[in-house]
C-alpha atoms as a printed R data frame, in Angstrom:
    type eleno elety resid chain resno       x       y       z
1   ATOM     1    CA   MET     A     1  38.279  17.451  33.401
2   ATOM     2    CA   ALA     A     2  37.140  13.957  34.496
3   ATOM     3    CA   MET     A     3  33.767  15.434  35.579
4   ATOM     4    CA   ILE     A     4  33.231  16.967  32.108
5   ATOM     5    CA   GLN     A     5  34.098  13.671  30.386
6   ATOM     6    CA   ARG     A     6  31.729  11.736  32.664
7   ATOM     7    CA   ASN     A     7  28.901  14.207  31.988
8   ATOM     8    CA   LEU     A     8  29.601  14.060  28.243
9   ATOM     9    CA   ILE     A     9  29.453  10.243  28.296
10  ATOM    10    CA   LEU     A    10  26.242  10.321  30.345
11  ATOM    11    CA   LEU     A    11  24.689  12.838  27.923
12  ATOM    12    CA   THR     A    12  25.683  10.673  24.942
13  ATOM    13    CA   VAL     A    13  24.207   7.535  26.508
14  ATOM    14    CA   LEU     A    14  20.942   9.321  27.424
15  ATOM    15    CA   THR     A    15  20.665  10.777  23.922
16  ATOM    16    CA   GLY     A    16  21.217   7.343  22.394
17  ATOM    17    CA   LEU     A    17  18.607   5.751  24.653
18  ATOM    18    CA   SER     A    18  16.070   8.469  23.873
19  ATOM    19    CA   LEU     A    19  16.583   7.875  20.133
20  ATOM    20    CA   LEU     A    20  15.939   4.167  20.624
21  ATOM    21    CA   ALA     A    21  12.688   4.920  22.453
22  ATOM    22    CA   THR     A    22  11.359   7.184  19.683
23  ATOM    23    CA   PRO     A    23   8.526   5.515  17.732
24  ATOM    24    CA   LEU     A    24   9.109   5.102  14.004
25  ATOM    25    CA   ARG     A    25   6.335   5.298  11.450
26  ATOM    26    CA   GLY     A    26   6.202   4.326   7.799
27  ATOM    27    CA   GLN     A    27   3.818   3.489   5.011
28  ATOM    28    CA   GLN     A    28   2.743  -0.066   4.457
29  ATOM    29    CA   ASP     A    29   1.117  -1.233   1.248
30  ATOM    30    CA   GLY     A    30  -1.809  -3.579   1.361
31  ATOM    31    CA   GLN     A    31  -1.079  -7.279   1.506
32  ATOM    32    CA   TYR     A    32  -2.710  -9.256  -1.273
33  ATOM    33    CA   THR     A    33  -1.909 -12.968  -1.203
34  ATOM    34    CA   GLN     A    34  -3.508 -13.627  -4.598
35  ATOM    35    CA   PHE     A    35  -0.694 -12.144  -6.714
36  ATOM    36    CA   MET     A    36  -1.738 -14.027  -9.850
37  ATOM    37    CA   PHE     A    37  -5.075 -12.189  -9.847
38  ATOM    38    CA   ASN     A    38  -3.614  -8.762  -9.087
39  ATOM    39    CA   ARG     A    39  -0.384  -8.209 -11.011
40  ATOM    40    CA   LEU     A    40  -1.260  -4.633 -12.040
41  ATOM    41    CA   TYR     A    41  -1.177  -3.629  -8.345
42  ATOM    42    CA   TYR     A    42   2.518  -4.527  -8.131
43  ATOM    43    CA   THR     A    43   3.807  -3.467 -11.566
44  ATOM    44    CA   PRO     A    44   2.378  -1.017 -14.108
45  ATOM    45    CA   GLY     A    45   4.308  -2.832 -16.873
46  ATOM    46    CA   PHE     A    46   1.642  -5.569 -16.680
47  ATOM    47    CA   ALA     A    47  -1.078  -3.302 -18.138
48  ATOM    48    CA   GLY     A    48  -2.403  -4.736 -21.393
49  ATOM    49    CA   SER     A    49  -0.478  -8.004 -21.221
50  ATOM    50    CA   GLU     A    50  -3.575 -10.238 -21.073
51  ATOM    51    CA   GLY     A    51  -4.344  -9.774 -24.780
52  ATOM    52    CA   GLY     A    52  -7.758  -8.260 -24.058
53  ATOM    53    CA   PRO     A    53  -9.635  -6.285 -21.399
54  ATOM    54    CA   CYS     A    54  -9.240  -7.727 -17.898
55  ATOM    55    CA   LEU     A    55 -11.298  -6.867 -14.795
56  ATOM    56    CA   SER     A    56 -10.348  -8.103 -11.306
57  ATOM    57    CA   LEU     A    57 -12.234  -7.718  -8.024
58  ATOM    58    CA   LEU     A    58 -10.587  -8.692  -4.729
59  ATOM    59    CA   TYR     A    59 -11.752  -8.613  -1.125
60  ATOM    60    CA   ARG     A    60  -9.684  -9.473   1.941
61  ATOM    61    CA   LYS     A    61 -10.625  -9.447   5.617
62  ATOM    62    CA   GLN     A    62  -8.296 -10.554   8.380
63  ATOM    63    CA   TRP     A    63  -9.214 -11.600  11.904
64  ATOM    64    CA   ILE     A    64 -12.936 -12.039  11.221
65  ATOM    65    CA   GLY     A    65 -15.017 -11.225  14.287
66  ATOM    66    CA   LEU     A    66 -12.672  -8.587  15.725
67  ATOM    67    CA   GLU     A    67 -13.917  -5.032  15.425
68  ATOM    68    CA   GLY     A    68 -11.514  -2.818  13.460
69  ATOM    69    CA   SER     A    69  -9.667  -5.739  11.874
70  ATOM    70    CA   PRO     A    70  -7.798  -5.110   8.587
71  ATOM    71    CA   GLU     A    71  -9.996  -5.092   5.504
72  ATOM    72    CA   ALA     A    72  -9.207  -4.384   1.839
73  ATOM    73    CA   GLN     A    73 -11.167  -4.116  -1.404
74  ATOM    74    CA   LEU     A    74  -9.656  -3.713  -4.877
75  ATOM    75    CA   ILE     A    75 -11.054  -3.154  -8.357
76  ATOM    76    CA   SER     A    76  -8.517  -3.429 -11.171
77  ATOM    77    CA   PHE     A    77  -9.012  -3.001 -14.926
78  ATOM    78    CA   ASN     A    78  -6.479  -3.040 -17.752
79  ATOM    79    CA   THR     A    79  -6.603  -3.338 -21.514
80  ATOM    80    CA   PRO     A    80  -4.198  -3.373 -24.479
81  ATOM    81    CA   LEU     A    81  -4.367  -0.689 -27.182
82  ATOM    82    CA   PHE     A    82  -2.722  -0.055 -30.581
83  ATOM    83    CA   GLN     A    83  -2.073  -3.684 -31.614
84  ATOM    84    CA   GLN     A    84  -0.864  -4.727 -28.136
85  ATOM    85    CA   ARG     A    85   1.898  -2.066 -28.077
86  ATOM    86    CA   VAL     A    86   0.345   0.068 -25.322
87  ATOM    87    CA   GLY     A    87  -1.498  -0.940 -22.168
88  ATOM    88    CA   LEU     A    88  -3.671   1.180 -19.885
89  ATOM    89    CA   GLY     A    89  -4.875   0.218 -16.441
90  ATOM    90    CA   VAL     A    90  -6.759   1.530 -13.417
91  ATOM    91    CA   ASN     A    91  -6.626   0.354  -9.795
92  ATOM    92    CA   LEU     A    92  -9.101   1.517  -7.151
93  ATOM    93    CA   TYR     A    93  -8.528   0.203  -3.673
94  ATOM    94    CA   ARG     A    94  -9.721   0.857  -0.163
95  ATOM    95    CA   THR     A    95  -8.160  -0.378   3.065
96  ATOM    96    CA   SER     A    96  -9.239   0.040   6.654
97  ATOM    97    CA   ILE     A    97  -7.499  -0.872   9.891
98  ATOM    98    CA   GLY     A    98  -9.047   0.269  13.157
99  ATOM    99    CA   ILE     A    99  -9.875   3.962  12.868
100 ATOM   100    CA   THR     A   100  -7.759   4.440   9.706
101 ATOM   101    CA   ARG     A   101  -9.282   4.478   6.201
102 ATOM   102    CA   ASN     A   102  -7.271   4.733   2.964
103 ATOM   103    CA   VAL     A   103  -8.640   5.114  -0.553
104 ATOM   104    CA   THR     A   104  -6.332   5.089  -3.595
105 ATOM   105    CA   ALA     A   105  -6.981   5.652  -7.298
106 ATOM   106    CA   GLU     A   106  -4.091   4.656  -9.534
107 ATOM   107    CA   MET     A   107  -3.545   4.919 -13.296
108 ATOM   108    CA   ALA     A   108  -1.011   2.741 -15.124
109 ATOM   109    CA   TYR     A   109   0.531   3.059 -18.587
110 ATOM   110    CA   SER     A   110   2.775   0.487 -20.199
111 ATOM   111    CA   TYR     A   111   4.673   0.402 -23.459
112 ATOM   112    CA   ARG     A   112   5.263  -3.110 -24.727
113 ATOM   113    CA   ILE     A   113   8.311  -4.022 -26.827
114 ATOM   114    CA   PRO     A   114   8.170  -7.317 -28.785
115 ATOM   115    CA   LEU     A   115  10.936  -9.728 -27.699
116 ATOM   116    CA   GLY     A   116  11.071 -13.151 -29.307
117 ATOM   117    CA   GLN     A   117   7.974 -15.084 -28.241
118 ATOM   118    CA   GLY     A   118   6.659 -12.367 -25.890
119 ATOM   119    CA   TYR     A   119   6.820  -8.721 -24.888
120 ATOM   120    CA   LEU     A   120   8.802  -6.563 -22.493
121 ATOM   121    CA   GLY     A   121   6.426  -4.206 -20.696
122 ATOM   122    CA   ILE     A   122   7.823  -0.930 -19.363
123 ATOM   123    CA   GLY     A   123   5.348   0.851 -17.128
124 ATOM   124    CA   LEU     A   124   4.644   4.135 -15.420
125 ATOM   125    CA   SER     A   125   1.979   4.792 -12.812
126 ATOM   126    CA   GLY     A   126   0.614   7.658 -10.763
127 ATOM   127    CA   SER     A   127  -1.837   7.705  -7.901
128 ATOM   128    CA   VAL     A   128  -4.046   9.908  -5.767
129 ATOM   129    CA   ARG     A   129  -4.513   8.866  -2.157
130 ATOM   130    CA   TYR     A   130  -6.902   9.831   0.606
131 ATOM   131    CA   TYR     A   131  -6.065   9.029   4.233
132 ATOM   132    CA   ALA     A   132  -8.511   9.515   7.100
133 ATOM   133    CA   GLU     A   133  -8.501   8.732  10.808
134 ATOM   134    CA   ASP     A   134 -11.662   8.937  12.894
135 ATOM   135    CA   TYR     A   135 -10.645  10.047  16.380
136 ATOM   136    CA   SER     A   136 -14.300  10.312  17.434
137 ATOM   137    CA   ASP     A   137 -14.717   6.530  17.096
138 ATOM   138    CA   GLU     A   138 -16.346   4.924  20.150
139 ATOM   139    CA   ARG     A   139 -13.554   2.347  20.394
140 ATOM   140    CA   LEU     A   140 -11.184   5.105  21.538
141 ATOM   141    CA   LYS     A   141 -13.303   6.030  24.571
142 ATOM   142    CA   GLY     A   142 -12.180   4.767  27.943
143 ATOM   143    CA   THR     A   143 -14.464   2.395  29.825
144 ATOM   144    CA   GLN     A   144 -13.273   3.368  33.324
145 ATOM   145    CA   ASP     A   145 -13.650   6.593  35.272
């Protein structure tokens, strides 16, 4: 019986260690440090809150001089409609890191409820995304025999 318990403990420890060694993957949104110029990216309830049409263009490149460094471009447009009660917006953004390219088109709708001196914007958004990885990239080729 002691042999079975020892083997069971060993199997449990090996299983636990193998789970710790398993790589985890997840999605990561782009990092835009200029939040005040890009509020529609973070919340669809912002659409139409500027009082008129608003167009934003952003570009970000990290680690300049390193091939394959993170890069992001964003075009954002939003406008109020129906006496400021409804807002519509569009975000188009592209990111690239190494061999990975992502392109996203996003639509935003907001309904704005008057509250005292301002509005409460309740938003809904949907997006279409394209992900690509170029495994034929020269940077993936070994330099040694």
